[in-house]
Short mmCIF file of C-alpha atoms and ligand atoms in Angstrom, two decimals:
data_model
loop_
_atom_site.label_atom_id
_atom_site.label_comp_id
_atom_site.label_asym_id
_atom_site.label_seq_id
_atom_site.Cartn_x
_atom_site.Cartn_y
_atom_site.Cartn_z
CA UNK A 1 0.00 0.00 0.00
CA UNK A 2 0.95 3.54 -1.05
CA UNK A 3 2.62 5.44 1.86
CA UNK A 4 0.81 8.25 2.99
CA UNK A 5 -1.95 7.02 0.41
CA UNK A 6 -4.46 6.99 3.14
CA UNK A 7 -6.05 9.80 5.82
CA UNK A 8 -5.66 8.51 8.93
CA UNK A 9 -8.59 10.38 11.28
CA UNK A 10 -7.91 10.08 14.83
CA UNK A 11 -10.82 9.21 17.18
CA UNK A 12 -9.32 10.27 19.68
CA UNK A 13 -12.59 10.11 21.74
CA UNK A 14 -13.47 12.70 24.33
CA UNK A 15 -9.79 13.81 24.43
CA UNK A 16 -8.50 17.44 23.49
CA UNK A 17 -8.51 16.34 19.41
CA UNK A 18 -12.23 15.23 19.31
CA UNK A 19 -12.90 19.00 19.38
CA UNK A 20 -11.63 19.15 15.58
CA UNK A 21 -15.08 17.53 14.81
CA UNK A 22 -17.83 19.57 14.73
CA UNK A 23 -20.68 17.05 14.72
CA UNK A 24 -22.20 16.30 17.99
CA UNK A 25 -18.30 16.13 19.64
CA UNK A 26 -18.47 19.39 20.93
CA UNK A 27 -20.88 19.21 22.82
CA UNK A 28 -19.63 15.84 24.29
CA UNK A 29 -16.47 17.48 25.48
CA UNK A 30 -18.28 20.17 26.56
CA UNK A 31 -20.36 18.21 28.86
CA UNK A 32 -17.50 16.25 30.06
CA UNK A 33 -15.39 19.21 30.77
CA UNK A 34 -18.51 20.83 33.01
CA UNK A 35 -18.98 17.50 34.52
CA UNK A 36 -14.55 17.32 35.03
CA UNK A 37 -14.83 20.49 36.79
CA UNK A 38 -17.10 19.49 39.68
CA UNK A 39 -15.97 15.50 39.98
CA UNK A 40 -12.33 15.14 39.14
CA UNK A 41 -12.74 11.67 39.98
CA UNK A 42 -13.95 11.48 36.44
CA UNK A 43 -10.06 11.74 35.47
CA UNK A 44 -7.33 9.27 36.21
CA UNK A 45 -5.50 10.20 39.56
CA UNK A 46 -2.12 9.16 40.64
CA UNK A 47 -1.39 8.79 44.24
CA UNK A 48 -0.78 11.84 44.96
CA UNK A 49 -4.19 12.72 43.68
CA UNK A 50 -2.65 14.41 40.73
CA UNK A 51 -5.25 14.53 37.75
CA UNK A 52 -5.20 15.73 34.35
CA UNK A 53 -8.27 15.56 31.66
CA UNK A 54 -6.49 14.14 29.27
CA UNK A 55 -8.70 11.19 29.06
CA UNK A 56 -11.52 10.06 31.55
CA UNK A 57 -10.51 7.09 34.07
CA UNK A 58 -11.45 3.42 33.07
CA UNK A 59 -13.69 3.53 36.42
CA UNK A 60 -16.10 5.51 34.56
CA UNK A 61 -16.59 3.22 31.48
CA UNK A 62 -20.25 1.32 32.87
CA UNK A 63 -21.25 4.46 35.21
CA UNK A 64 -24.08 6.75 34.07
CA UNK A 65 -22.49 9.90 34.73
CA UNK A 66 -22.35 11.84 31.82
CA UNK A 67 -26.20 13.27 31.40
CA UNK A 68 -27.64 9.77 32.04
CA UNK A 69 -24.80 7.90 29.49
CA UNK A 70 -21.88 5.70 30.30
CA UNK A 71 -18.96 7.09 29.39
CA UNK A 72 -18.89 4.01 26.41
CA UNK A 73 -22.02 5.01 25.80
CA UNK A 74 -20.70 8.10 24.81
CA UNK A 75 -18.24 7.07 22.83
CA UNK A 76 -20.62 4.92 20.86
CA UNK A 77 -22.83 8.66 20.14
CA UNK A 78 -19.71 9.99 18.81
CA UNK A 79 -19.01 7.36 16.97
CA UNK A 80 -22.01 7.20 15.29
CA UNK A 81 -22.10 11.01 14.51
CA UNK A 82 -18.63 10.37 12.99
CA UNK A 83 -19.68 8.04 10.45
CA UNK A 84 -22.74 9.51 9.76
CA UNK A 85 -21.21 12.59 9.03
CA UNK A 86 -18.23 11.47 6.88
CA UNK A 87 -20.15 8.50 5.27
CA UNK A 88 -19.40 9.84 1.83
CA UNK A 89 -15.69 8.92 2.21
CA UNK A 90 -15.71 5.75 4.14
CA UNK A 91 -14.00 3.11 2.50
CA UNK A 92 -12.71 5.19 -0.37
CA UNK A 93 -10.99 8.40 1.13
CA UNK A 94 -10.87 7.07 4.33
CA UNK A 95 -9.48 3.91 4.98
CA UNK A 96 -8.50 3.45 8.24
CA UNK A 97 -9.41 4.56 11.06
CA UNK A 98 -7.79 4.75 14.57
CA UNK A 99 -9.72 4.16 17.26
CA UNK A 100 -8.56 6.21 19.96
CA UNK A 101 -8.14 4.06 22.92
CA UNK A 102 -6.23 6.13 25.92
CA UNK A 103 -4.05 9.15 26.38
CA UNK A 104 -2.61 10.63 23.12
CA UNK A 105 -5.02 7.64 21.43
CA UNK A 106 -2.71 4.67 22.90
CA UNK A 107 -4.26 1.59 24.91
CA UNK A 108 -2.51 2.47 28.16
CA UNK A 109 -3.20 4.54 31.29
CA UNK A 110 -0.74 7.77 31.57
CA UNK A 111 1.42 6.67 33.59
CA UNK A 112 4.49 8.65 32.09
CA UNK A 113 2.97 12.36 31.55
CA UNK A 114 5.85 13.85 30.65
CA UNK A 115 3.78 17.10 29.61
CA UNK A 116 3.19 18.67 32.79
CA UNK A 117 6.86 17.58 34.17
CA UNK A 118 5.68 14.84 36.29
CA UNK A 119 7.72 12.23 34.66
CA UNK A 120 11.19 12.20 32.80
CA UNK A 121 12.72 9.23 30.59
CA UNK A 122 13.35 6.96 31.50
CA UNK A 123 11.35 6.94 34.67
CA UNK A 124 9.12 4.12 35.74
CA UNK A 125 5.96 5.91 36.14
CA UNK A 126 3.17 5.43 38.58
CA UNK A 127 0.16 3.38 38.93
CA UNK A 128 -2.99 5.31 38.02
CA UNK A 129 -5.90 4.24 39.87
CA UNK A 130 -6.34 6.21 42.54
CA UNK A 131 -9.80 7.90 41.13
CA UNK A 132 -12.77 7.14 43.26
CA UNK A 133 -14.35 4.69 40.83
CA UNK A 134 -11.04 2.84 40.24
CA UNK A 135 -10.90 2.15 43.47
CA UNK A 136 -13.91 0.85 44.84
CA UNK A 137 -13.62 -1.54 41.49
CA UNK A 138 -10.50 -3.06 42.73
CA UNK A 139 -12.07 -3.25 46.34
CA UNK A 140 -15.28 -5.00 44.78
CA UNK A 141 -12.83 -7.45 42.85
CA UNK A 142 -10.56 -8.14 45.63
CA UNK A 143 -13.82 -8.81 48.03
CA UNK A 144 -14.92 -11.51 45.55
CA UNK A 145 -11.95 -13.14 45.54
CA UNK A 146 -12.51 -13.26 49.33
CA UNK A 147 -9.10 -11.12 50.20
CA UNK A 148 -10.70 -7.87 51.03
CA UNK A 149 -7.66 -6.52 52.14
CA UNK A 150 -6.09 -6.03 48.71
CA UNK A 151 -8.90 -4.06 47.84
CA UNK A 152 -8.96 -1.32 50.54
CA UNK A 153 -4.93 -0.05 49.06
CA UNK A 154 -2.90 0.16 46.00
CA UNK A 155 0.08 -1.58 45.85
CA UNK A 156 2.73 -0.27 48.53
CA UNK A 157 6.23 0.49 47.74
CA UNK A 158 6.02 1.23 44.09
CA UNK A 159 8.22 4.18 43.79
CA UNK A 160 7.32 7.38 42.11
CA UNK A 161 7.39 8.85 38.63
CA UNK A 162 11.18 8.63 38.17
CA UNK A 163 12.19 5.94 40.13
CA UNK A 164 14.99 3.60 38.44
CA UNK A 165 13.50 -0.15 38.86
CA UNK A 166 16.46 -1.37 41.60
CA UNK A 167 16.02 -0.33 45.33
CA UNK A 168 11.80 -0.35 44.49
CA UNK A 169 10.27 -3.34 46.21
CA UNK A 170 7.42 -3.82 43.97
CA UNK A 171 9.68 -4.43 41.20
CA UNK A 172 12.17 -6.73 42.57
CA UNK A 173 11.37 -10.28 44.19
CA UNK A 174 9.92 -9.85 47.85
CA UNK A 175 7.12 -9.71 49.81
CA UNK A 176 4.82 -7.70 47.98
CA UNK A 177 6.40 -7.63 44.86
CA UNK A 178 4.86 -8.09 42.04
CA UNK A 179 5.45 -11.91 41.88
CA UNK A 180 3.70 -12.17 45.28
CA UNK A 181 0.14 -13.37 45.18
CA UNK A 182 -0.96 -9.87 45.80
CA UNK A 183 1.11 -8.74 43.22
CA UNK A 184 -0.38 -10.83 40.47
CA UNK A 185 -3.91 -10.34 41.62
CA UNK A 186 -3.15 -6.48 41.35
CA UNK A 187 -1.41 -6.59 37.85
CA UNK A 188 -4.26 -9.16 36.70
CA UNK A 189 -6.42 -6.00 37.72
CA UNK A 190 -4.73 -3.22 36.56
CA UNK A 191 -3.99 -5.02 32.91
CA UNK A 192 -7.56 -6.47 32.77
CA UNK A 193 -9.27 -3.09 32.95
CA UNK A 194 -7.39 -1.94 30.03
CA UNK A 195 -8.18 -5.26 28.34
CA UNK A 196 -11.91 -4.39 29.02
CA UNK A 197 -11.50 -0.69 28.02
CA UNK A 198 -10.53 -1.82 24.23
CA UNK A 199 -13.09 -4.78 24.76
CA UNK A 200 -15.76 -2.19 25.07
CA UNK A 201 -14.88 0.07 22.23
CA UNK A 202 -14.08 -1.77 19.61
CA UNK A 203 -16.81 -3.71 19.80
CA UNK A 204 -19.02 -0.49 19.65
CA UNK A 205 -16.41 0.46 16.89
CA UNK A 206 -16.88 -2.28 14.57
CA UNK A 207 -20.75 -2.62 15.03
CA UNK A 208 -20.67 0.71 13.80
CA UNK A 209 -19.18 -0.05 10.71
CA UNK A 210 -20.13 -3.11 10.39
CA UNK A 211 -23.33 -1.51 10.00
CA UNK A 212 -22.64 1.47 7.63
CA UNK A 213 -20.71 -1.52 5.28
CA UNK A 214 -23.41 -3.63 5.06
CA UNK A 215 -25.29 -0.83 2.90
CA UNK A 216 -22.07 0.05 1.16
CA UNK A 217 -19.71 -2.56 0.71
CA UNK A 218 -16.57 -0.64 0.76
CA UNK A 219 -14.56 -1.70 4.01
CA UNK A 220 -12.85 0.59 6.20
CA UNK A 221 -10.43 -0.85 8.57
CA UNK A 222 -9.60 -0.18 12.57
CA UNK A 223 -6.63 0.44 14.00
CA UNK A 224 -5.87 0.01 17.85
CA UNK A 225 -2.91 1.75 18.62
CA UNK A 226 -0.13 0.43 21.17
CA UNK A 227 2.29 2.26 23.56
CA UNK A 228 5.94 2.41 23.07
CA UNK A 229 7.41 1.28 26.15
CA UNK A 230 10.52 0.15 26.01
CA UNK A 231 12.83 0.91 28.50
CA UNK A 232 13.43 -1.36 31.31
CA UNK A 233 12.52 -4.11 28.73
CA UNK A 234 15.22 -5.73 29.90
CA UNK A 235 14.50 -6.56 33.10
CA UNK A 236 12.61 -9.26 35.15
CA UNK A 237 9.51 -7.31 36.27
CA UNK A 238 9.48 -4.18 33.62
CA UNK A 239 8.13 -2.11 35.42
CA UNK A 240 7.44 1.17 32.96
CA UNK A 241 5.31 -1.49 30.91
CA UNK A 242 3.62 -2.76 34.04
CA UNK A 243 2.50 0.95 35.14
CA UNK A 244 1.24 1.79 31.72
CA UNK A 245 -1.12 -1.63 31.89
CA UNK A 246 0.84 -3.99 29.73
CA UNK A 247 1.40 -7.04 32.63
CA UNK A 248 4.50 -8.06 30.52
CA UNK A 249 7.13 -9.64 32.60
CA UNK A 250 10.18 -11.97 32.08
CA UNK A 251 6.70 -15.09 32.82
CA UNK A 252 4.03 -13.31 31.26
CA UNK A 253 3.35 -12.58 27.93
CA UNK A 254 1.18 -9.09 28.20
CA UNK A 255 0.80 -8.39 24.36
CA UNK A 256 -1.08 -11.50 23.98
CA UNK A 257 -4.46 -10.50 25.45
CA UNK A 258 -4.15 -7.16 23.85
CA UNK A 259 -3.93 -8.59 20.32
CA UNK A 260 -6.19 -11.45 21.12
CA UNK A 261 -8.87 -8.50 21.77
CA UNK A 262 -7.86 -6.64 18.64
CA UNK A 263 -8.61 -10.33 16.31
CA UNK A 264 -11.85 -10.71 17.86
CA UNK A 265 -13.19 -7.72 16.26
CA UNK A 266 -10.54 -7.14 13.20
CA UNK A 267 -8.61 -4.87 14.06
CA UNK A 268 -5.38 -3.81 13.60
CA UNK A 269 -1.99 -2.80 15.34
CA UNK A 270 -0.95 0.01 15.31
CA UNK A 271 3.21 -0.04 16.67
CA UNK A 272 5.66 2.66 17.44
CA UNK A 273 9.10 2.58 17.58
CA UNK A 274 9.82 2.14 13.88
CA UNK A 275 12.29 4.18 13.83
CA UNK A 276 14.11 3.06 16.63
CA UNK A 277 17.40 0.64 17.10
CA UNK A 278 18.74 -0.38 20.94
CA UNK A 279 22.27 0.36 19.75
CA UNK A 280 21.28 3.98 19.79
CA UNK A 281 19.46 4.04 22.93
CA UNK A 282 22.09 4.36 26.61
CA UNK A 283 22.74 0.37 27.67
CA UNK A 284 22.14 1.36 31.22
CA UNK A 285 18.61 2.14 31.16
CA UNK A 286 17.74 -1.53 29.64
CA UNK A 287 15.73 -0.68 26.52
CA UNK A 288 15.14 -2.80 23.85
CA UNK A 289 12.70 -0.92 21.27
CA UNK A 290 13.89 -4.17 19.07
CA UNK A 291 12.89 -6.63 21.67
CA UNK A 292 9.82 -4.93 21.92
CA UNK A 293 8.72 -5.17 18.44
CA UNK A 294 9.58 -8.65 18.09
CA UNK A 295 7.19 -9.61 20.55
CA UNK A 296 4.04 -7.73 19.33
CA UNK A 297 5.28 -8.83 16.17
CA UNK A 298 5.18 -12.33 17.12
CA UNK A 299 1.62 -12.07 18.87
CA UNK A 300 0.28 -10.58 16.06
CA UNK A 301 1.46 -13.24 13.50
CA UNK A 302 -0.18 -15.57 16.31
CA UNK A 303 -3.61 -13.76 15.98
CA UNK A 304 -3.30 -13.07 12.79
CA UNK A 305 -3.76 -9.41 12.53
CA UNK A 306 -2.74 -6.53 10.49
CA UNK A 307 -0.23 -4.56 11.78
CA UNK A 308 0.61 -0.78 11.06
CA UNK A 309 3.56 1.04 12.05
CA UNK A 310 4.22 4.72 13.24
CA UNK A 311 7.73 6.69 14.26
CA UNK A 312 8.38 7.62 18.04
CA UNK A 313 10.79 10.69 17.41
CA UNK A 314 11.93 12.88 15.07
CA UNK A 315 14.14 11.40 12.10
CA UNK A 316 15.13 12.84 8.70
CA UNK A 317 18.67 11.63 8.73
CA UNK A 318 19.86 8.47 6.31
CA UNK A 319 20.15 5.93 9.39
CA UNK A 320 16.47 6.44 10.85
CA UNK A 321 15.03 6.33 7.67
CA UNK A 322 16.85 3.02 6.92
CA UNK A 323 15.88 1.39 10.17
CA UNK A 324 11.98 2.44 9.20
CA UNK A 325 12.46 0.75 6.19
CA UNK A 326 13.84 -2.22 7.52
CA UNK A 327 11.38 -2.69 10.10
CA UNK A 328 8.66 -2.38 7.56
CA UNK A 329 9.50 -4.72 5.01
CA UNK A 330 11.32 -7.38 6.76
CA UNK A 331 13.55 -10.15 5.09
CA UNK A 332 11.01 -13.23 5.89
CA UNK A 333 8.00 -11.74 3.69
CA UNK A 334 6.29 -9.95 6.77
CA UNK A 335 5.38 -6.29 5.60
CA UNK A 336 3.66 -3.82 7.51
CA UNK A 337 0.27 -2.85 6.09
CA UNK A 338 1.14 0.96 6.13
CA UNK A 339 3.34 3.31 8.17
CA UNK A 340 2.81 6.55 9.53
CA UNK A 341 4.72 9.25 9.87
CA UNK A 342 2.85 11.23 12.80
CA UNK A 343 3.42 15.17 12.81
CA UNK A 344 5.13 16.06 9.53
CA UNK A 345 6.55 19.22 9.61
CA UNK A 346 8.57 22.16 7.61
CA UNK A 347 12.18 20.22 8.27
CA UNK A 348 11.28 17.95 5.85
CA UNK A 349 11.72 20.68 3.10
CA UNK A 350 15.35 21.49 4.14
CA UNK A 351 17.65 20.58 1.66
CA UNK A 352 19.67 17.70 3.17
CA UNK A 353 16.36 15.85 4.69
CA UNK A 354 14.22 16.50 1.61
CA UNK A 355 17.43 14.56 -0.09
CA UNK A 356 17.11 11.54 2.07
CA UNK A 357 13.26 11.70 2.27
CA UNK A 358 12.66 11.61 -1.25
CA UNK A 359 14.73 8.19 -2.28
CA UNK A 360 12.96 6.85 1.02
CA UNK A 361 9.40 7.48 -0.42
CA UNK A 362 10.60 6.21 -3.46
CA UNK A 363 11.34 2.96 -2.26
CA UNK A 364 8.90 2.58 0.13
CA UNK A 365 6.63 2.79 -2.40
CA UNK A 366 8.20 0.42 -4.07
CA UNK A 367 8.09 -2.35 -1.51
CA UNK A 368 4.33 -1.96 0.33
C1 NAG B 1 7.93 -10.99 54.64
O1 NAG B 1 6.88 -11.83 55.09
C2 NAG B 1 7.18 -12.56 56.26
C3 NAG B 1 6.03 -13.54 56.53
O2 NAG B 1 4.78 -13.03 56.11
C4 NAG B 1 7.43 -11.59 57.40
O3 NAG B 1 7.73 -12.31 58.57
C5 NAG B 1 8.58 -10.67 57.03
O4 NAG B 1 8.77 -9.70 58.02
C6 NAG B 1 8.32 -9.97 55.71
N1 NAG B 1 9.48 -9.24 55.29
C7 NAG B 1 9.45 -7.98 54.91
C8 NAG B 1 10.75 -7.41 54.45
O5 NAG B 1 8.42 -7.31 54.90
C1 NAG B 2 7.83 11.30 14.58
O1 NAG B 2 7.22 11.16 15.86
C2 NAG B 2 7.36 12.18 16.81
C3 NAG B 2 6.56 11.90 18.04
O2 NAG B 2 5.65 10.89 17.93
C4 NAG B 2 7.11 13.53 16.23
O3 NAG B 2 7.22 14.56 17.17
C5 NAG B 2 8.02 13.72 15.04
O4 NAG B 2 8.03 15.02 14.54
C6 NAG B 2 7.59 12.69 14.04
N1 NAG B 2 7.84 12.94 12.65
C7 NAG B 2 8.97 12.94 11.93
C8 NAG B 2 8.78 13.26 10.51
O5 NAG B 2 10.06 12.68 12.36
C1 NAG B 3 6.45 -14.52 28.13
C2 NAG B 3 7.26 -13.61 27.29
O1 NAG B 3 7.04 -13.50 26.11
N1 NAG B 3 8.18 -12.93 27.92
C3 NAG B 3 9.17 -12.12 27.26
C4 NAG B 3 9.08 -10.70 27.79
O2 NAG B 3 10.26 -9.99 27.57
C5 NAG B 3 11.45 -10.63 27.92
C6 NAG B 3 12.57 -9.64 27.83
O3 NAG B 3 12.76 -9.21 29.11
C7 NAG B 3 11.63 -11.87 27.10
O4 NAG B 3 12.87 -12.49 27.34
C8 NAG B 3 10.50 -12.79 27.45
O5 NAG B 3 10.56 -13.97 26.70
#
């Protein structure tokens, strides 16, 4: 497929961008915001009771709070305004589209917002469930599996925003850490929510569609886009993955469940890091965007679904442009559906980057 050939639209539902629509959206983030400003607990909290409104907690999914409406039940309204509004194009100008699924559109809870200075790479972020509705979840859960206790606290010990992984308890192998029993039920938790989240939405997603296609025949596909987290990949517990929701460790596979939701209703990854090699990342902090990719590479191939690609920093020079290509068309016949490079902007036209851009488009062209 052509690169670039395609308009990627981001629902990035009930977050800052779903303002650029002017059908029915609005008025959605409208409401939310007057409903934000009197119950915060509507936003994901930290445990410091830090908030931002960057995207409403998971807590909220099932409750009506929002003029009578789940907060799903929202996103299924905008949804539907969506395609109604831009049914004209669906399927031939617009062939993907990205469901937005957590801050900045990724399936993950924020756990590194580096935006308002809370957290710095490569930190290990903080658990973010300290909303009102997060927790009495995890203290219903926790009383049904008869150990009340683990319900009535979040897990102790953790560390904060930019904690390194060694001297934090939770991460290494104690009491309490997250091998424990406690540990596991918390993680099991924490990821499951998220699993849930995308569960939810996607299904909503492709009923949508499913139902505009039926009339039209043209097919549009989904995207689900992934985090990028990739340092401390190397160690036992990972613990930046495990705060952002992905309940990957050294024993668990945590980009199984996420694409195993994804094939049940056709969609596809979306993965960063294209652009990214661990011989160009510091040794010490344990990254391995390579590592990384090969797993949700591997899952994928498992559920058999498409996968999409997208950069994770700026690169115009020869080398980044080489890994890109390399990571989209791979030696053993497994090419990326499309790539994405997000936020284009006026560097490209400077002479030496327009130079190595244009060859690159040439023969990325050539190859997807
Ligand atoms: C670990 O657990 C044991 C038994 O429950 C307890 O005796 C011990 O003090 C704990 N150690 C730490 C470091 O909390
Ligand atoms: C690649 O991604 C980053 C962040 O996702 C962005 O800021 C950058 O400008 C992107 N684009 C290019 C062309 O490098
Ligand atoms: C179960 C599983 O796939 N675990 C992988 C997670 O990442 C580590 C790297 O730390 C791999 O070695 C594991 O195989």
């Amino acid at each position: 497929m052509l690169l670039f050939a395609f308009i990627q639209i981001c629902i990035c539902l009930v977050g800052k961008e779903a303002s650029v629509f002017h059908s029915g959206s609005e008025r959605l983030v409208l409401l939310e915001l007057q409903i934000g400003d009197v119950n915060k607990d509507i936003y994901y909290r930290d445990k410091s009771g830090f908030s931002n409104n960057d995207y409403l907690t998971l807590g909220v999914d099932q409750l009506p709070l929002f003029g009578g409406r789940t907060a799903v039940q929202c996103y299924e309204d905008f949804m539907l305004s969506f395609s109604t509004k831009f049914e004209p194009y669906l399927g031939n100008v617009i062939e993907e589209i990205s469901i937005g699924l957590g801050p900045s559109g990724e399936l993950r809870y924020p756990a590194h917002p580096s935006g308002d200075g809370r957290w710095k790479f490569p930190g290990i972020g903080e658990f973010q469930c300290h909303d009102k509705y997060m927790m009495e979840d995890l203290m219903a859960v926790a009383s049904q599996e008869g150990k009340p206790q683990w319900g009535s606290r979040d897990p102790p010990n953790t560390g904060c925003y930019n904690s390194f992984p060694s001297g934090v308890p939770f991460f290494e192998e104690g009491n309490d850490s997250f091998l424990s029993d406690y540990g596991r039920f918390f993680l099991e938790w924490y990821s499951g929510k998220l699993i849930c989240h995308a569960d939810a939405i996607l299904a909503k997603a492709a009923d949508v569609l499913r139902r505009r296609q039926e009339e039209e025949k043209s097919s549009v596909m989904l995207v689900a886009k992934i985090g990028g987290i990739y340092w401390w990949y190397k160690t036992s517990s990972h613990p930046a993955e495990l705060t952002a929701g992905y309940y990957n460790t050294s024993l668990r596979d945590g980009y199984d469940p996420v694409a195993s939701v994804l094939s049940r209703h056709g969609a596809a990854l979306n993965i960063p890091c294209l652009d990214m090699a661990d011989s160009e990342i510091p040794e010490k902090y344990l990254c391995s965007p390579e590592g990384l990719r090969r797993q949700i590479h591997d899952v994928s191939k498992k559920w058999t679904i498409h996968v999409t690609g997208r950069n994770t920093s700026e690169r115009f020079d020869e080398m980044g442009l080489r890994q890109i290509r390399e990571n989209c068309v791979q030696p053993n016949g497994d090419t990326l559906r499309s790539f994405t490079f997000c936020r284009m902007n006026e560097k490209i036209f400077r002479v030496e980057n327009w130079n190595n851009f244009v060859p690159f488009i040439r023969q990325m062209s050539a190859d997807m």
